[in-house]
Amino acid sequence: VSKSNDFVGPNFKASFKNRNIFRGAESYQLNLDAGYEFQVGGATGAQSQNLNSYTLGIENVLTVPRILTPFNIENRSSRFVPQTVFKLGFRTLKRIDFFTLNSTEMAYGFNWQETKTKRHEFYPVDINFIQLGNISAEFDSVLNANELLRKSYEEQFILGTTYSFYYNTQNDTERESRSNWYFNGNIDLSGNLMHAAQSTLRSEENTEDNPYELLGSPYSQFVKTDIDLRHYYRVGKESKIATRFIAGIGYAFGNSTTIPYTKQFSIGGSNSIRAFRARSIGPGRYQVPQTATFIDQTADIKLESNLEYRFPIIGMFKGAVFTDAGNIWTLRTDDQRPGSEFDSKRFISEIAVGAGLGLRFDADFFVLRFDLAFPLRVPYGESSSRWRFKDVAISNSEWRKDNLVLNIAIGYPF
């Protein structure tokens, strides 16, 4: 799994598919997946756990080769067949020694291909129910100390409407070019219609301590958008320069004071800034204390960029040289994480930067990746001491233990 905001690195997926379940070219798919995330190095003391999390999920997907709506929608394309998609799934995320987060999802929406390079996904109904369980005493104390963090984990409904647009010139096999582009833009809305209806029909207003509820549980209200832009430039016959830029922002209002944990942004890890452990950067210039065991940092704003030069070594072995940069920030002041809020005057100085070397076993259908990285710049501390060029000491065993991060993953990072 290579999407930068997912929780897992290596992932196993098994699917059963019936391509004609109702004799009208309807497709039914049952997906089972399991994954885990780990990194080696780059942390000491209480933060030196290698196994961070694992996920288990089951999903039922029914795809109908036409648009199913209460009203008629004309399909003007004879080349591409639009699809109506129904989803029902369950997923559990286990953070070792801290908590289990369960989510149930129901969705109804549409996929349609506009051209060879342009694709759309629109889900007018995308409902998630989130439950937090198996909370350790240690994590419970973390939640009690941070009100915003506690609210992001609380049991709640996400009554969403989502839209995604994809543009990928690599899908156009008739197009021969050294240069290819990929773009994905997403908009995620939640709780707005329900809040408008309840605020109209009910005399009392919702408050931070008394939010509106659905079936006995509060629901989140937010707007979130993000983009993922990539460019691939072929150098010679087999080498390639790959670049990526990610930007996103989420804002909670009305019935919520913070967006849910599963919708917040994180940064760092095998598919992100590889010189830092997963979700350990930021927010802003905040530095997680060395004594802290829970280092899972999330926030409302994300900026990230990546540059990677990929080249052949011999046969199926490929190499890479890369640099990554970025950070996350909160929109609101968080007293428990000083310096976490976004400030247009200083955010550039809070960008984390890392670099490294990669070795990949690329068999076309399967890629095993090893990326060894170290930080060049940290976002915390005094501004004059954030750059770490002069501190790089590969020959020093203590420096290697504290700074080198080995990422082992399946597939390319982007």
Coordinates of C-alpha atoms in Angstrom, one line a residue:
V1 CA 0.0 0.0 0.0
S2 CA 1.6 3.2 -1.2
K3 CA -0.9 5.9 -0.2
S4 CA 0.8 8.3 2.1
N5 CA -2.0 8.7 4.6
D6 CA -2.7 5.0 5.1
F7 CA -1.6 3.3 8.3
V8 CA 0.0 0.2 6.9
G9 CA 3.1 -0.6 4.9
P10 CA 3.3 -4.2 3.7
N11 CA -0.3 -5.5 3.1
F12 CA -1.8 -8.8 2.1
K13 CA -5.2 -8.8 0.3
A14 CA -7.3 -11.8 -0.9
S15 CA -10.4 -11.3 -3.0
F16 CA -13.2 -13.5 -4.3
K17 CA -15.0 -12.1 -7.3
N18 CA -18.1 -13.1 -9.2
R19 CA -18.3 -11.0 -12.4
N20 CA -21.9 -11.8 -13.3
I21 CA -23.7 -12.5 -10.0
F22 CA -27.2 -11.4 -11.1
R23 CA -26.8 -12.3 -14.8
G24 CA -26.6 -8.7 -15.8
A25 CA -22.8 -8.1 -15.7
E26 CA -23.0 -7.1 -12.0
S27 CA -19.8 -7.7 -10.1
Y28 CA -19.6 -8.9 -6.5
Q29 CA -16.3 -8.8 -4.7
L30 CA -15.4 -9.9 -1.2
N31 CA -12.1 -8.5 0.0
L32 CA -10.1 -9.7 3.0
D33 CA -6.9 -7.8 4.0
A34 CA -4.3 -7.7 6.7
G35 CA -1.3 -5.5 7.1
Y36 CA 1.3 -4.2 9.5
E37 CA 3.7 -1.3 9.8
F38 CA 7.2 -1.3 11.3
Q39 CA 10.5 0.5 10.9
V40 CA 13.9 -0.3 12.2
G41 CA 16.2 2.3 13.8
G42 CA 15.7 6.0 14.3
A43 CA 14.4 5.9 17.8
T44 CA 15.7 5.2 21.3
G45 CA 14.3 4.5 24.8
A46 CA 10.6 4.4 25.1
Q47 CA 10.0 5.1 21.4
S48 CA 12.1 2.2 20.1
Q49 CA 9.1 -0.2 19.4
N50 CA 9.5 -1.6 15.9
L51 CA 5.9 -3.0 15.4
N52 CA 3.6 0.1 15.4
S53 CA 0.3 -1.2 14.2
Y54 CA -1.6 -3.8 12.3
T55 CA -4.9 -3.8 10.5
L56 CA -7.6 -6.4 9.6
G57 CA -10.5 -5.7 7.3
I58 CA -13.4 -7.2 5.4
E59 CA -15.3 -5.5 2.6
N60 CA -18.2 -6.4 0.4
V61 CA -18.5 -4.5 -2.9
L62 CA -21.3 -4.8 -5.4
T63 CA -20.7 -3.0 -8.7
V64 CA -23.6 -2.5 -11.2
P65 CA -22.6 -1.4 -14.8
R66 CA -25.0 1.5 -15.0
I67 CA -26.1 4.5 -13.0
L68 CA -28.8 3.6 -10.4
T69 CA -30.6 6.7 -9.0
P70 CA -34.2 7.6 -8.3
F71 CA -34.1 9.8 -11.4
N72 CA -32.8 9.1 -14.9
I73 CA -29.3 10.1 -15.8
E74 CA -28.3 9.8 -19.4
N75 CA -24.9 8.2 -20.2
R76 CA -23.5 10.2 -23.1
S77 CA -20.3 8.0 -23.5
S78 CA -20.5 4.8 -25.6
R79 CA -16.8 4.1 -24.9
F80 CA -16.8 3.9 -21.1
V81 CA -19.4 2.2 -18.9
P82 CA -20.4 4.1 -15.7
Q83 CA -20.7 2.1 -12.5
T84 CA -22.8 2.2 -9.4
V85 CA -21.0 0.9 -6.3
F86 CA -22.4 -0.4 -3.0
K87 CA -20.0 -1.1 -0.1
L88 CA -20.3 -2.6 3.3
G89 CA -17.2 -3.3 5.3
F90 CA -15.5 -3.5 8.7
R91 CA -12.0 -2.6 9.7
T92 CA -10.0 -2.8 12.9
L93 CA -6.8 -1.0 13.6
K94 CA -4.7 -2.2 16.5
R95 CA -2.0 0.1 17.9
I96 CA 0.2 -2.1 20.0
D97 CA 0.0 -1.4 23.8
F98 CA -2.5 1.4 23.3
F99 CA -5.9 0.8 21.7
T100 CA -8.1 -0.9 19.1
L101 CA -10.1 1.3 16.7
N102 CA -13.0 -0.3 14.9
S103 CA -14.8 1.2 12.0
T104 CA -17.9 0.1 10.1
E105 CA -18.5 1.6 6.6
M106 CA -21.5 1.8 4.3
A107 CA -21.3 3.6 1.0
Y108 CA -23.3 4.2 -2.2
G109 CA -21.7 6.0 -5.1
F110 CA -20.6 6.1 -8.7
N111 CA -17.4 5.6 -10.8
W112 CA -17.1 6.8 -14.3
Q113 CA -14.3 7.2 -16.8
E114 CA -14.4 10.5 -18.7
T115 CA -11.5 9.7 -21.0
K116 CA -8.5 7.4 -20.9
T117 CA -6.7 9.7 -18.5
K118 CA -9.6 11.2 -16.4
R119 CA -11.7 9.3 -13.9
H120 CA -14.3 10.4 -11.3
E121 CA -15.6 8.9 -8.1
F122 CA -18.6 10.4 -6.3
Y123 CA -20.2 8.9 -3.1
P124 CA -23.2 10.9 -2.0
V125 CA -23.6 8.4 0.9
D126 CA -20.4 7.4 2.8
I127 CA -21.2 6.5 6.4
N128 CA -18.6 5.4 9.0
F129 CA -19.2 4.4 12.6
I130 CA -16.1 4.6 14.7
Q131 CA -15.6 2.8 18.1
L132 CA -12.5 2.9 20.3
G133 CA -11.9 -0.1 22.5
N134 CA -9.2 -2.1 24.5
I135 CA -7.8 1.2 25.8
S136 CA -4.6 0.7 27.9
A137 CA -4.2 2.6 31.1
E138 CA -1.3 4.4 29.6
F139 CA -3.3 5.6 26.5
D140 CA -6.2 6.5 28.8
S141 CA -3.9 8.9 30.7
V142 CA -2.8 10.4 27.3
L143 CA -6.5 11.1 26.4
N144 CA -7.3 12.5 29.8
A145 CA -4.4 15.0 29.4
N146 CA -5.5 16.2 26.0
E147 CA -9.1 17.2 25.4
L148 CA -8.7 17.7 21.6
L149 CA -7.1 14.3 21.2
R150 CA -9.8 12.7 23.3
K151 CA -12.6 14.1 21.1
S152 CA -10.9 13.0 17.9
Y153 CA -11.1 9.4 19.2
E154 CA -14.6 9.4 20.7
E155 CA -17.3 7.1 19.4
Q156 CA -19.0 8.9 16.5
F157 CA -20.7 8.7 13.2
I158 CA -19.1 10.2 10.0
L159 CA -22.0 11.1 7.7
G160 CA -19.9 11.8 4.6
T161 CA -20.2 12.8 1.0
T162 CA -17.0 12.4 -1.0
Y163 CA -15.8 13.3 -4.4
S164 CA -12.4 12.2 -6.0
F165 CA -10.9 13.2 -9.4
Y166 CA -8.0 11.2 -11.0
Y167 CA -5.8 12.2 -13.9
N168 CA -3.2 9.8 -15.0
T169 CA -1.4 10.0 -18.4
Q170 CA 0.2 6.6 -17.8
N171 CA -3.2 5.1 -18.5
D172 CA -3.0 6.3 -22.1
T173 CA -1.0 3.4 -23.7
E174 CA -1.2 5.1 -27.1
R175 CA 0.8 8.1 -25.7
E176 CA 4.5 7.7 -25.9
S177 CA 6.3 10.3 -23.7
R178 CA 9.3 10.7 -21.4
S179 CA 7.1 12.7 -19.1
N180 CA 4.0 11.5 -17.3
W181 CA 1.6 13.1 -14.8
Y182 CA -0.6 11.8 -12.0
F183 CA -3.1 13.9 -10.0
N184 CA -5.7 13.0 -7.4
G185 CA -7.9 15.6 -5.7
N186 CA -10.4 14.8 -3.0
I187 CA -13.2 16.6 -1.2
D188 CA -14.8 15.1 2.0
L189 CA -17.9 16.6 3.7
S190 CA -19.5 15.3 6.8
G191 CA -22.5 16.1 9.0
N192 CA -23.6 19.3 7.3
L193 CA -27.1 18.2 6.1
M194 CA -27.8 16.4 9.4
H195 CA -26.7 19.4 11.4
A196 CA -28.8 21.8 9.2
A197 CA -31.9 19.6 9.7
Q198 CA -31.4 19.2 13.5
S199 CA -30.6 22.9 14.1
T200 CA -33.8 23.8 12.2
L201 CA -36.1 21.3 13.9
R202 CA -34.7 21.6 17.4
S203 CA -35.0 24.6 19.7
E204 CA -31.7 24.1 21.6
E205 CA -28.4 24.6 20.0
N206 CA -25.5 22.1 20.1
T207 CA -22.5 22.9 22.3
E208 CA -19.1 21.5 22.7
D209 CA -20.2 19.5 25.8
N210 CA -23.6 18.7 24.3
P211 CA -23.4 17.9 20.6
Y212 CA -26.3 16.7 18.4
E213 CA -26.5 12.9 18.2
L214 CA -27.6 10.2 15.9
L215 CA -28.8 6.9 17.4
G216 CA -27.3 7.9 20.7
S217 CA -23.9 8.8 19.4
P218 CA -22.5 12.2 18.3
Y219 CA -21.6 12.8 14.6
S220 CA -18.7 14.7 13.2
Q221 CA -19.1 17.8 11.1
F222 CA -16.2 18.9 9.0
V223 CA -14.9 19.7 5.5
K224 CA -11.6 18.2 4.3
T225 CA -9.7 18.5 1.0
D226 CA -6.4 17.2 -0.3
I227 CA -4.4 16.8 -3.5
D228 CA -1.6 14.4 -4.6
L229 CA 0.4 15.5 -7.6
R230 CA 3.1 13.4 -9.1
H231 CA 5.5 13.7 -12.1
Y232 CA 7.6 11.0 -13.7
Y233 CA 10.4 11.8 -16.1
R234 CA 12.3 9.0 -17.9
V235 CA 16.1 9.5 -18.1
G236 CA 17.6 7.2 -20.7
K237 CA 16.0 3.8 -21.2
E238 CA 15.5 2.6 -17.6
S239 CA 16.2 5.5 -15.1
K240 CA 13.5 7.8 -13.9
I241 CA 13.1 11.0 -11.8
A242 CA 9.9 10.8 -9.7
T243 CA 8.5 13.8 -7.8
R244 CA 5.4 14.2 -5.6
F245 CA 3.6 17.0 -3.9
I246 CA 0.9 16.5 -1.3
A247 CA -1.2 19.3 0.3
G248 CA -4.3 18.9 2.5
I249 CA -6.5 20.7 5.0
G250 CA -9.4 19.7 7.2
Y251 CA -11.6 22.0 9.3
A252 CA -14.1 20.9 12.0
F253 CA -17.0 23.2 12.9
G254 CA -20.7 23.1 14.1
N255 CA -21.1 19.8 15.9
S256 CA -17.3 19.1 16.2
T257 CA -14.3 20.8 17.7
T258 CA -11.8 18.5 15.9
I259 CA -12.0 16.1 12.9
P260 CA -12.0 12.4 13.7
Y261 CA -8.6 10.6 14.1
T262 CA -9.2 8.5 11.0
K263 CA -9.6 11.7 8.9
Q264 CA -6.6 13.6 10.3
F265 CA -3.3 13.9 8.5
S266 CA -0.1 12.3 9.6
I267 CA 3.4 12.3 8.1
G268 CA 6.6 10.2 8.3
G269 CA 7.1 6.5 7.6
S270 CA 7.9 4.2 4.7
N271 CA 5.7 5.9 2.1
S272 CA 6.2 9.5 3.4
I273 CA 9.3 11.2 4.9
R274 CA 11.4 8.1 5.3
A275 CA 14.0 9.6 7.6
F276 CA 11.5 9.8 10.4
R277 CA 9.4 7.1 12.1
A278 CA 5.7 6.8 11.1
R279 CA 3.5 9.7 12.3
S280 CA 6.3 11.0 14.5
I281 CA 6.8 14.4 12.9
G282 CA 5.2 17.6 14.2
P283 CA 2.7 19.0 14.5
G284 CA 4.6 22.2 13.7
R285 CA 7.7 22.6 15.8
Y286 CA 6.3 20.4 18.6
Q287 CA 8.8 17.7 19.7
V288 CA 7.5 14.5 21.2
P289 CA 9.3 13.9 24.5
Q290 CA 11.8 11.1 24.6
T291 CA 10.0 9.6 27.6
A292 CA 6.7 9.4 25.7
T293 CA 5.6 6.0 24.4
F294 CA 2.6 7.2 22.3
I295 CA 4.1 9.2 19.4
D296 CA 1.1 9.0 17.0
Q297 CA 1.0 12.7 15.8
T298 CA -1.9 13.9 13.7
A299 CA -3.2 17.3 12.7
D300 CA -5.4 19.4 10.3
I301 CA -2.9 20.6 7.7
K302 CA -0.3 18.7 5.7
L303 CA 2.4 19.7 3.2
E304 CA 4.8 17.2 1.8
S305 CA 7.2 16.9 -1.2
N306 CA 9.4 14.1 -2.4
L307 CA 12.1 13.7 -5.0
E308 CA 13.6 10.4 -6.0
Y309 CA 16.0 9.3 -8.7
R310 CA 15.5 5.6 -9.7
F311 CA 18.1 3.7 -11.6
P312 CA 18.9 0.1 -12.6
I313 CA 21.7 -1.9 -10.9
I314 CA 21.7 -5.4 -12.4
G315 CA 18.8 -7.5 -13.5
M316 CA 15.8 -7.0 -11.3
F317 CA 17.7 -5.0 -8.7
K318 CA 17.1 -1.3 -8.8
G319 CA 18.6 1.6 -6.8
A320 CA 17.3 5.0 -5.7
V321 CA 18.6 8.3 -4.2
F322 CA 15.9 10.3 -2.5
T323 CA 15.0 13.3 -0.4
D324 CA 11.7 14.0 1.4
A325 CA 10.3 17.1 3.1
G326 CA 7.2 18.2 4.9
N327 CA 5.2 18.6 8.1
I328 CA 1.7 18.8 9.6
W329 CA 0.0 21.5 11.6
T330 CA -3.1 22.1 13.7
L331 CA -5.6 24.9 12.9
R332 CA -6.3 25.6 16.5
T333 CA -3.9 26.1 19.4
D334 CA -3.2 22.9 21.3
D335 CA -1.9 23.6 24.8
Q336 CA -0.7 20.0 25.1
R337 CA 1.5 20.4 22.0
P338 CA 3.0 23.9 22.0
G339 CA 4.0 25.2 18.6
S340 CA 1.7 22.9 16.8
E341 CA -0.5 25.5 15.1
F342 CA 0.0 26.7 11.6
D343 CA 1.6 30.2 11.2
S344 CA 2.1 31.6 7.7
K345 CA 5.2 33.5 8.9
R346 CA 7.1 30.5 10.2
F347 CA 5.8 27.3 8.7
I348 CA 8.7 27.2 6.1
S349 CA 11.2 27.0 9.0
E350 CA 9.3 24.0 10.5
I351 CA 9.7 21.8 7.4
A352 CA 11.4 18.5 8.2
V353 CA 13.9 17.2 5.6
G354 CA 15.4 13.7 5.2
A355 CA 17.5 11.9 2.6
G356 CA 18.6 8.4 1.9
L357 CA 19.4 5.5 -0.4
G358 CA 17.1 2.7 -1.7
L359 CA 17.5 -0.9 -2.9
R360 CA 14.6 -2.5 -4.6
F361 CA 13.9 -6.0 -6.0
D362 CA 11.6 -5.2 -8.9
A363 CA 10.0 -8.3 -10.6
D364 CA 7.3 -6.1 -12.3
F365 CA 4.4 -7.8 -10.5
F366 CA 6.1 -7.5 -7.1
V367 CA 8.5 -5.0 -5.6
L368 CA 10.3 -5.5 -2.3
R369 CA 11.8 -2.2 -1.1
F370 CA 14.5 -1.3 1.4
D371 CA 15.1 2.4 2.0
L372 CA 17.8 3.6 4.4
A373 CA 17.3 7.3 5.4
F374 CA 18.5 9.9 7.9
P375 CA 17.3 13.4 8.9
L376 CA 18.9 16.5 7.3
R377 CA 16.6 18.9 9.1
V378 CA 14.3 18.7 12.1
P379 CA 11.3 21.0 12.7
Y380 CA 11.9 21.5 16.4
G381 CA 14.4 23.3 18.6
E382 CA 16.2 26.5 17.9
S383 CA 16.1 27.7 14.3
S384 CA 19.9 27.9 14.1
S385 CA 20.3 24.2 15.1
R386 CA 17.6 22.6 13.0
W387 CA 19.9 21.8 10.0
R388 CA 21.9 18.6 10.7
F389 CA 24.5 18.6 7.9
K390 CA 27.4 19.1 10.3
D391 CA 26.1 16.4 12.7
V392 CA 26.0 13.6 10.1
A393 CA 28.5 10.9 11.3
I394 CA 27.8 7.6 9.6
S395 CA 30.9 6.1 11.2
N396 CA 29.6 6.8 14.7
S397 CA 27.6 3.9 16.1
E398 CA 25.6 6.1 18.5
W399 CA 24.7 8.4 15.6
R400 CA 23.6 5.5 13.5
K401 CA 21.4 4.1 16.2
D402 CA 19.7 7.4 16.8
N403 CA 19.3 8.6 13.3
L404 CA 19.3 5.9 10.6
V405 CA 15.8 4.5 9.8
L406 CA 15.4 1.4 7.7
N407 CA 12.1 1.2 5.9
I408 CA 11.0 -2.2 4.6
A409 CA 7.9 -2.1 2.4
I410 CA 6.1 -3.6 -0.6
G411 CA 5.8 -1.5 -3.7
Y412 CA 7.2 1.9 -4.6
P413 CA 6.5 4.8 -2.2
F414 CA 4.7 6.8 -5.0

